[in-house]
Amino acid sequence: MTSVKKSDKKAVLDFAAWSLNVTTSVGIIMVNKALMATYGFSFATTLTGLHFVTTTLMTVIFRWLGLSQPSQLPLADLIKFVIFSNLSIVGMNVSLMWNSVGFYQIAKLCMIPASCLLEIVFDHVHYSRDTKLSIMVVLIGVAVCTVTDVSVNARGLIAAVIAVWSTALQQYYVHFLQRKHSLNSFNLLGHTAPAQAGSLLLVGPFVDYLLTSKRVDHFNFSSLSLFFLTLSCFIAIGVNLSQFICIGWFSAVSFQVLGHMKTVLVLSLGFLFFGKEGVNLQVVVGMVLAVLGMIWYGNASAKPGGKERRSVLPVRSASLKGSSEEKDDSEE
């Protein structure tokens, strides 16, 4: 009876974490579209730095309220994480500028195979045939409904490769550091958010000037643009926190696969709010394939042997070796 209640509680927490991530991610896309397209605030890297400022304030408040306990993260691990994260952010922005939208979407899809390779090489994770096939169905479905024009150039290809691998490494490190140092999501955010906020606010204006030929300090704010900027920063707290929770509880691969539900929702909301423009039979078929693939992945990876970790990461405490699964169940 106790095990049933425990599994039910875990299912509820899992659903809540995924729901928070999907809701906030879709919400921030819509808000940022309004901020950038309607009000002209095209400084994406600086905006991300501001996102981490509000996330840092959240971690400080949580620590002050006693909801987050003091913890330690070695400086070397923090520096590597910040490098991967910032390369991911800058790389994705540069890739979007230098590549066609179609090739940019293909690069984003490549993050799943990259994350799988990292887990196979470093964690000796084994995927069953059904799990692999379900991932393929998701990739095909998302590709069908998002990839249109595809053109490649040398500098765009380099930017895409950097973006893909830095994002895969950043998401792998979220899971790795939580397990290695016995950190929960709040602890890890408390260490990484201030470093990312400071570094991105330093380099962000220069990167944005390179990409847009505009200076962020010359931007004329209106009351509505300030409102959307503030709203974006507060939604980003939920995005960052839920990402760390989901990757920490599951894995970077699961986060990437199930995270494509956000792509489907963005397309669906675009259809609802902006009419049938851009929506055709190809897009609908792709969305259906992607959703079916996600459902298949969820069932296949949950079965015995669907996704097995055949080695244990080195951790600070030997006692964690035998209780890593219990930590995942009990972490909130």
Short mmCIF file of C-alpha atoms in Angstrom, two decimals:
data_model
loop_
_atom_site.label_atom_id
_atom_site.label_comp_id
_atom_site.label_asym_id
_atom_site.label_seq_id
_atom_site.Cartn_x
_atom_site.Cartn_y
_atom_site.Cartn_z
CA MET A 1 0.00 0.00 0.00
CA THR A 2 2.83 2.37 0.89
CA SER A 3 4.62 1.68 -2.41
CA VAL A 4 1.40 2.43 -4.33
CA LYS A 5 0.98 5.76 -2.55
CA LYS A 6 4.64 6.55 -3.18
CA SER A 7 4.32 5.80 -6.90
CA ASP A 8 1.11 7.86 -7.11
CA LYS A 9 2.83 10.79 -5.43
CA LYS A 10 5.77 10.53 -7.82
CA ALA A 11 3.40 10.44 -10.81
CA VAL A 12 1.66 13.61 -9.60
CA LEU A 13 5.00 15.39 -9.05
CA ASP A 14 6.28 14.26 -12.45
CA PHE A 15 3.13 15.55 -14.16
CA ALA A 16 3.34 18.85 -12.27
CA ALA A 17 7.00 19.35 -13.27
CA TRP A 18 6.33 18.62 -16.94
CA SER A 19 3.19 20.78 -16.94
CA LEU A 20 5.10 23.71 -15.42
CA ASN A 21 7.87 23.37 -18.01
CA VAL A 22 5.53 23.07 -20.99
CA THR A 23 3.26 25.90 -19.81
CA THR A 24 6.04 28.36 -18.99
CA SER A 25 8.07 27.49 -22.11
CA VAL A 26 5.13 28.05 -24.43
CA GLY A 27 4.17 31.18 -22.49
CA ILE A 28 7.63 32.71 -22.73
CA ILE A 29 7.77 32.03 -26.48
CA MET A 30 4.50 33.91 -26.97
CA VAL A 31 5.59 36.81 -24.73
CA ASN A 32 9.02 37.06 -26.37
CA LYS A 33 7.41 37.04 -29.81
CA ALA A 34 5.32 40.05 -28.78
CA LEU A 35 8.32 41.77 -27.17
CA MET A 36 10.61 41.29 -30.18
CA ALA A 37 8.25 41.36 -33.17
CA THR A 38 5.76 43.96 -31.96
CA TYR A 39 7.93 46.23 -29.79
CA GLY A 40 11.31 45.68 -31.46
CA PHE A 41 13.34 44.46 -28.46
CA SER A 42 15.61 42.16 -30.50
CA PHE A 43 18.37 41.73 -27.88
CA ALA A 44 17.93 38.02 -27.18
CA THR A 45 21.23 37.38 -25.37
CA THR A 46 20.81 40.37 -23.05
CA LEU A 47 17.21 39.29 -22.41
CA THR A 48 18.44 35.85 -21.35
CA GLY A 49 20.87 37.53 -18.93
CA LEU A 50 17.93 39.42 -17.40
CA HIS A 51 16.05 36.12 -17.14
CA PHE A 52 18.84 34.74 -14.98
CA VAL A 53 18.84 37.90 -12.84
CA THR A 54 15.23 37.27 -11.81
CA THR A 55 16.01 33.55 -11.36
CA THR A 56 18.89 34.51 -9.07
CA LEU A 57 16.55 36.72 -7.02
CA MET A 58 14.18 33.75 -6.70
CA THR A 59 16.96 31.49 -5.36
CA VAL A 60 18.03 34.20 -2.88
CA ILE A 61 14.45 34.58 -1.60
CA PHE A 62 14.03 30.81 -1.30
CA ARG A 63 17.26 30.54 0.67
CA TRP A 64 16.21 33.44 2.93
CA LEU A 65 12.86 31.70 3.59
CA GLY A 66 14.69 28.46 4.41
CA LEU A 67 13.19 26.58 1.46
CA SER A 68 16.64 25.90 -0.01
CA GLN A 69 19.53 24.52 2.03
CA PRO A 70 23.19 25.66 1.73
CA SER A 71 25.24 23.50 -0.64
CA GLN A 72 28.57 23.41 -2.43
CA LEU A 73 29.53 23.18 -6.09
CA PRO A 74 33.24 23.04 -7.05
CA LEU A 75 34.39 26.09 -9.02
CA ALA A 76 35.72 23.94 -11.88
CA ASP A 77 32.30 22.30 -12.39
CA LEU A 78 30.56 25.69 -12.19
CA ILE A 79 32.87 27.20 -14.81
CA LYS A 80 32.36 24.28 -17.21
CA PHE A 81 28.60 24.47 -16.78
CA VAL A 82 28.51 28.24 -17.41
CA ILE A 83 30.70 27.87 -20.52
CA PHE A 84 28.42 25.17 -21.97
CA SER A 85 25.26 27.13 -21.09
CA ASN A 86 26.43 30.44 -22.50
CA LEU A 87 27.79 28.81 -25.66
CA SER A 88 24.39 27.17 -26.05
CA ILE A 89 22.53 30.47 -25.76
CA VAL A 90 24.86 32.45 -28.02
CA GLY A 91 25.20 29.53 -30.46
CA MET A 92 21.45 29.14 -30.88
CA ASN A 93 21.00 32.88 -31.47
CA VAL A 94 23.84 33.00 -34.03
CA SER A 95 22.62 29.80 -35.70
CA LEU A 96 19.13 31.29 -36.13
CA MET A 97 20.65 34.42 -37.70
CA TRP A 98 23.09 32.70 -40.07
CA ASN A 99 20.97 29.71 -41.13
CA SER A 100 17.63 29.24 -42.81
CA VAL A 101 14.74 28.46 -40.48
CA GLY A 102 14.61 24.91 -41.86
CA PHE A 103 18.26 24.17 -41.13
CA TYR A 104 17.90 25.78 -37.68
CA GLN A 105 15.07 23.35 -36.92
CA ILE A 106 17.13 20.40 -38.16
CA ALA A 107 19.97 21.50 -35.84
CA LYS A 108 17.54 21.57 -32.91
CA LEU A 109 16.41 18.03 -33.74
CA CYS A 110 20.05 16.88 -33.71
CA MET A 111 20.17 17.62 -29.96
CA ILE A 112 18.34 14.36 -29.21
CA PRO A 113 20.90 12.09 -30.93
CA ALA A 114 23.68 14.17 -29.36
CA SER A 115 22.16 13.74 -25.88
CA CYS A 116 21.71 10.00 -26.50
CA LEU A 117 25.38 9.69 -27.49
CA LEU A 118 26.51 11.50 -24.34
CA GLU A 119 24.45 9.18 -22.13
CA ILE A 120 25.73 6.07 -23.97
CA VAL A 121 29.40 7.17 -23.78
CA PHE A 122 29.55 8.63 -20.27
CA ASP A 123 26.75 6.82 -18.40
CA HIS A 124 26.70 3.54 -20.39
CA VAL A 125 22.93 3.88 -20.90
CA HIS A 126 21.32 1.16 -23.01
CA TYR A 127 18.19 1.91 -25.08
CA SER A 128 15.78 -0.80 -26.17
CA ARG A 129 14.70 -1.12 -29.81
CA ASP A 130 11.25 0.35 -29.05
CA THR A 131 12.79 3.34 -27.28
CA LYS A 132 15.06 4.05 -30.26
CA LEU A 133 12.20 3.69 -32.73
CA SER A 134 9.94 5.99 -30.70
CA ILE A 135 12.66 8.66 -30.70
CA MET A 136 12.89 8.31 -34.50
CA VAL A 137 9.11 8.79 -34.82
CA VAL A 138 9.29 11.98 -32.74
CA LEU A 139 12.18 13.32 -34.84
CA ILE A 140 10.38 12.54 -38.11
CA GLY A 141 7.12 14.08 -36.87
CA VAL A 142 8.71 17.33 -35.68
CA ALA A 143 10.80 17.53 -38.87
CA VAL A 144 7.71 17.08 -41.06
CA CYS A 145 5.80 19.91 -39.35
CA THR A 146 8.65 22.40 -38.84
CA VAL A 147 11.33 21.95 -41.51
CA THR A 148 10.57 23.84 -44.74
CA ASP A 149 13.34 25.66 -46.56
CA VAL A 150 16.81 24.23 -45.98
CA SER A 151 20.00 26.01 -47.03
CA VAL A 152 23.45 25.54 -45.54
CA ASN A 153 26.54 27.75 -45.40
CA ALA A 154 29.92 27.23 -43.74
CA ARG A 155 29.63 29.72 -40.87
CA GLY A 156 26.02 28.72 -40.23
CA LEU A 157 27.02 25.06 -40.05
CA ILE A 158 29.79 25.85 -37.54
CA ALA A 159 27.37 27.87 -35.39
CA ALA A 160 24.82 25.04 -35.51
CA VAL A 161 27.38 22.40 -34.47
CA ILE A 162 28.51 24.56 -31.53
CA ALA A 163 24.88 25.20 -30.53
CA VAL A 164 23.89 21.52 -30.69
CA TRP A 165 26.81 20.13 -28.70
CA SER A 166 26.94 22.92 -26.12
CA THR A 167 23.18 22.53 -25.48
CA ALA A 168 23.49 18.75 -25.20
CA LEU A 169 26.44 19.11 -22.80
CA GLN A 170 24.64 21.77 -20.73
CA GLN A 171 21.57 19.57 -20.30
CA TYR A 172 23.68 16.49 -19.58
CA TYR A 173 25.56 18.48 -16.93
CA VAL A 174 22.32 19.51 -15.21
CA HIS A 175 21.59 15.83 -14.54
CA PHE A 176 25.25 14.93 -13.90
CA LEU A 177 25.93 17.65 -11.31
CA GLN A 178 22.73 16.95 -9.36
CA ARG A 179 23.67 13.29 -9.04
CA LYS A 180 27.39 13.80 -8.49
CA HIS A 181 27.10 16.45 -5.76
CA SER A 182 23.73 15.43 -4.25
CA LEU A 183 22.16 18.75 -5.28
CA ASN A 184 18.50 19.40 -5.86
CA SER A 185 17.20 21.77 -8.52
CA PHE A 186 17.05 24.80 -6.21
CA ASN A 187 20.62 24.23 -5.03
CA LEU A 188 22.03 23.93 -8.54
CA LEU A 189 20.15 27.00 -9.77
CA GLY A 190 21.44 28.92 -6.76
CA HIS A 191 25.01 28.25 -7.90
CA THR A 192 24.62 28.62 -11.67
CA ALA A 193 22.04 31.42 -12.12
CA PRO A 194 24.18 34.25 -10.63
CA ALA A 195 27.20 33.23 -12.73
CA GLN A 196 25.11 33.06 -15.90
CA ALA A 197 23.39 36.36 -15.15
CA GLY A 198 26.68 38.19 -14.64
CA SER A 199 28.45 36.68 -17.65
CA LEU A 200 25.53 37.11 -20.06
CA LEU A 201 24.93 40.72 -19.04
CA LEU A 202 28.63 41.38 -19.72
CA VAL A 203 28.83 39.75 -23.15
CA GLY A 204 25.15 40.00 -24.14
CA PRO A 205 25.11 43.62 -25.37
CA PHE A 206 28.17 42.98 -27.56
CA VAL A 207 26.74 39.74 -29.01
CA ASP A 208 23.40 41.42 -29.67
CA TYR A 209 25.13 44.36 -31.38
CA LEU A 210 27.01 41.88 -33.59
CA LEU A 211 23.74 40.15 -34.51
CA THR A 212 21.43 43.16 -34.89
CA SER A 213 23.72 46.21 -35.36
CA LYS A 214 21.68 47.84 -32.60
CA ARG A 215 22.68 48.93 -29.09
CA VAL A 216 20.51 47.83 -26.21
CA ASP A 217 21.26 51.03 -24.28
CA HIS A 218 19.73 53.05 -27.16
CA PHE A 219 16.44 51.17 -27.07
CA ASN A 220 13.43 53.39 -26.36
CA PHE A 221 11.25 51.58 -23.84
CA SER A 222 7.50 52.11 -23.75
CA SER A 223 5.25 51.14 -20.88
CA LEU A 224 3.99 48.10 -22.81
CA SER A 225 7.47 46.94 -23.85
CA LEU A 226 8.56 47.21 -20.20
CA PHE A 227 5.52 45.20 -19.18
CA PHE A 228 6.32 42.39 -21.63
CA LEU A 229 10.00 42.49 -20.64
CA THR A 230 9.10 42.13 -16.97
CA LEU A 231 6.57 39.40 -17.72
CA SER A 232 9.17 37.50 -19.76
CA CYS A 233 11.65 37.68 -16.87
CA PHE A 234 9.15 36.33 -14.35
CA ILE A 235 8.01 33.49 -16.63
CA ALA A 236 11.69 32.61 -17.13
CA ILE A 237 11.89 31.68 -13.43
CA GLY A 238 9.43 28.85 -14.07
CA VAL A 239 11.22 27.83 -17.28
CA ASN A 240 14.65 27.60 -15.62
CA LEU A 241 13.42 25.90 -12.46
CA SER A 242 11.23 23.35 -14.25
CA GLN A 243 14.04 22.53 -16.71
CA PHE A 244 16.40 21.69 -13.84
CA ILE A 245 13.69 19.66 -12.08
CA CYS A 246 12.73 17.66 -15.19
CA ILE A 247 16.30 16.91 -16.29
CA GLY A 248 17.31 16.10 -12.70
CA TRP A 249 14.44 13.66 -12.23
CA PHE A 250 14.60 12.09 -15.68
CA SER A 251 17.40 12.75 -18.20
CA ALA A 252 18.42 15.18 -20.93
CA VAL A 253 17.11 12.77 -23.60
CA SER A 254 13.65 12.47 -22.00
CA PHE A 255 13.58 16.25 -21.57
CA GLN A 256 14.37 16.73 -25.27
CA VAL A 257 11.92 14.08 -26.55
CA LEU A 258 8.93 15.03 -24.41
CA GLY A 259 9.90 18.69 -24.69
CA HIS A 260 8.86 18.66 -28.35
CA MET A 261 5.31 18.77 -27.03
CA LYS A 262 6.07 22.49 -26.71
CA THR A 263 6.68 22.67 -30.47
CA VAL A 264 3.31 21.04 -31.13
CA LEU A 265 1.56 23.40 -28.70
CA VAL A 266 3.20 26.49 -30.22
CA LEU A 267 2.02 25.42 -33.69
CA SER A 268 -1.47 24.70 -32.34
CA LEU A 269 -1.71 28.05 -30.54
CA GLY A 270 -0.48 29.80 -33.67
CA PHE A 271 -3.34 28.15 -35.56
CA LEU A 272 -5.88 29.22 -32.91
CA PHE A 273 -4.71 32.83 -32.61
CA PHE A 274 -3.48 33.59 -36.12
CA GLY A 275 -5.74 31.46 -38.31
CA LYS A 276 -4.96 28.76 -40.84
CA GLU A 277 -1.94 30.52 -42.37
CA GLY A 278 1.02 28.13 -42.38
CA VAL A 279 -1.09 25.16 -41.31
CA ASN A 280 -1.65 22.42 -43.92
CA LEU A 281 -1.98 18.65 -44.12
CA GLN A 282 1.80 18.20 -43.83
CA VAL A 283 1.93 20.15 -40.56
CA VAL A 284 -1.05 18.26 -39.11
CA VAL A 285 0.44 14.87 -40.04
CA GLY A 286 3.77 15.88 -38.51
CA MET A 287 2.12 16.99 -35.27
CA VAL A 288 0.17 13.73 -34.99
CA LEU A 289 3.32 11.68 -35.62
CA ALA A 290 5.25 13.66 -33.01
CA VAL A 291 2.57 13.21 -30.34
CA LEU A 292 2.26 9.47 -31.06
CA GLY A 293 6.05 9.17 -30.86
CA MET A 294 6.12 10.94 -27.49
CA ILE A 295 3.45 8.61 -26.09
CA TRP A 296 5.36 5.61 -27.44
CA TYR A 297 8.62 6.90 -25.94
CA GLY A 298 7.00 7.39 -22.53
CA ASN A 299 5.69 3.81 -22.51
CA ALA A 300 8.81 2.21 -24.06
CA SER A 301 11.33 3.95 -21.79
CA ALA A 302 9.26 3.10 -18.68
CA LYS A 303 9.29 -0.64 -19.39
CA PRO A 304 12.02 -2.87 -17.88
CA GLY A 305 15.03 -2.67 -20.17
CA GLY A 306 13.59 0.29 -22.07
CA LYS A 307 16.32 2.56 -20.83
CA GLU A 308 18.91 1.16 -18.43
CA ARG A 309 21.87 2.87 -16.81
CA ARG A 310 24.56 0.20 -16.53
CA SER A 311 27.01 2.14 -14.40
CA VAL A 312 26.83 4.57 -11.50
CA LEU A 313 28.37 8.01 -11.67
CA PRO A 314 31.06 8.86 -9.12
CA VAL A 315 29.48 10.69 -6.21
CA ARG A 316 30.78 12.35 -3.09
CA SER A 317 29.16 9.83 -0.81
CA ALA A 318 29.39 6.10 -1.34
CA SER A 319 26.00 5.66 0.25
CA LEU A 320 24.42 7.48 -2.69
CA LYS A 321 25.38 4.60 -4.97
CA GLY A 322 22.67 2.36 -3.64
CA SER A 323 20.03 5.04 -3.26
CA SER A 324 20.17 7.13 -6.42
CA GLU A 325 16.71 5.94 -7.46
CA GLU A 326 15.31 6.77 -4.00
CA LYS A 327 16.67 10.29 -4.35
CA ASP A 328 14.83 10.74 -7.63
CA ASP A 329 11.59 9.59 -5.98
CA SER A 330 11.86 11.80 -2.94
CA GLU A 331 13.36 14.99 -4.43
CA GLU A 332 10.98 17.92 -4.54
#
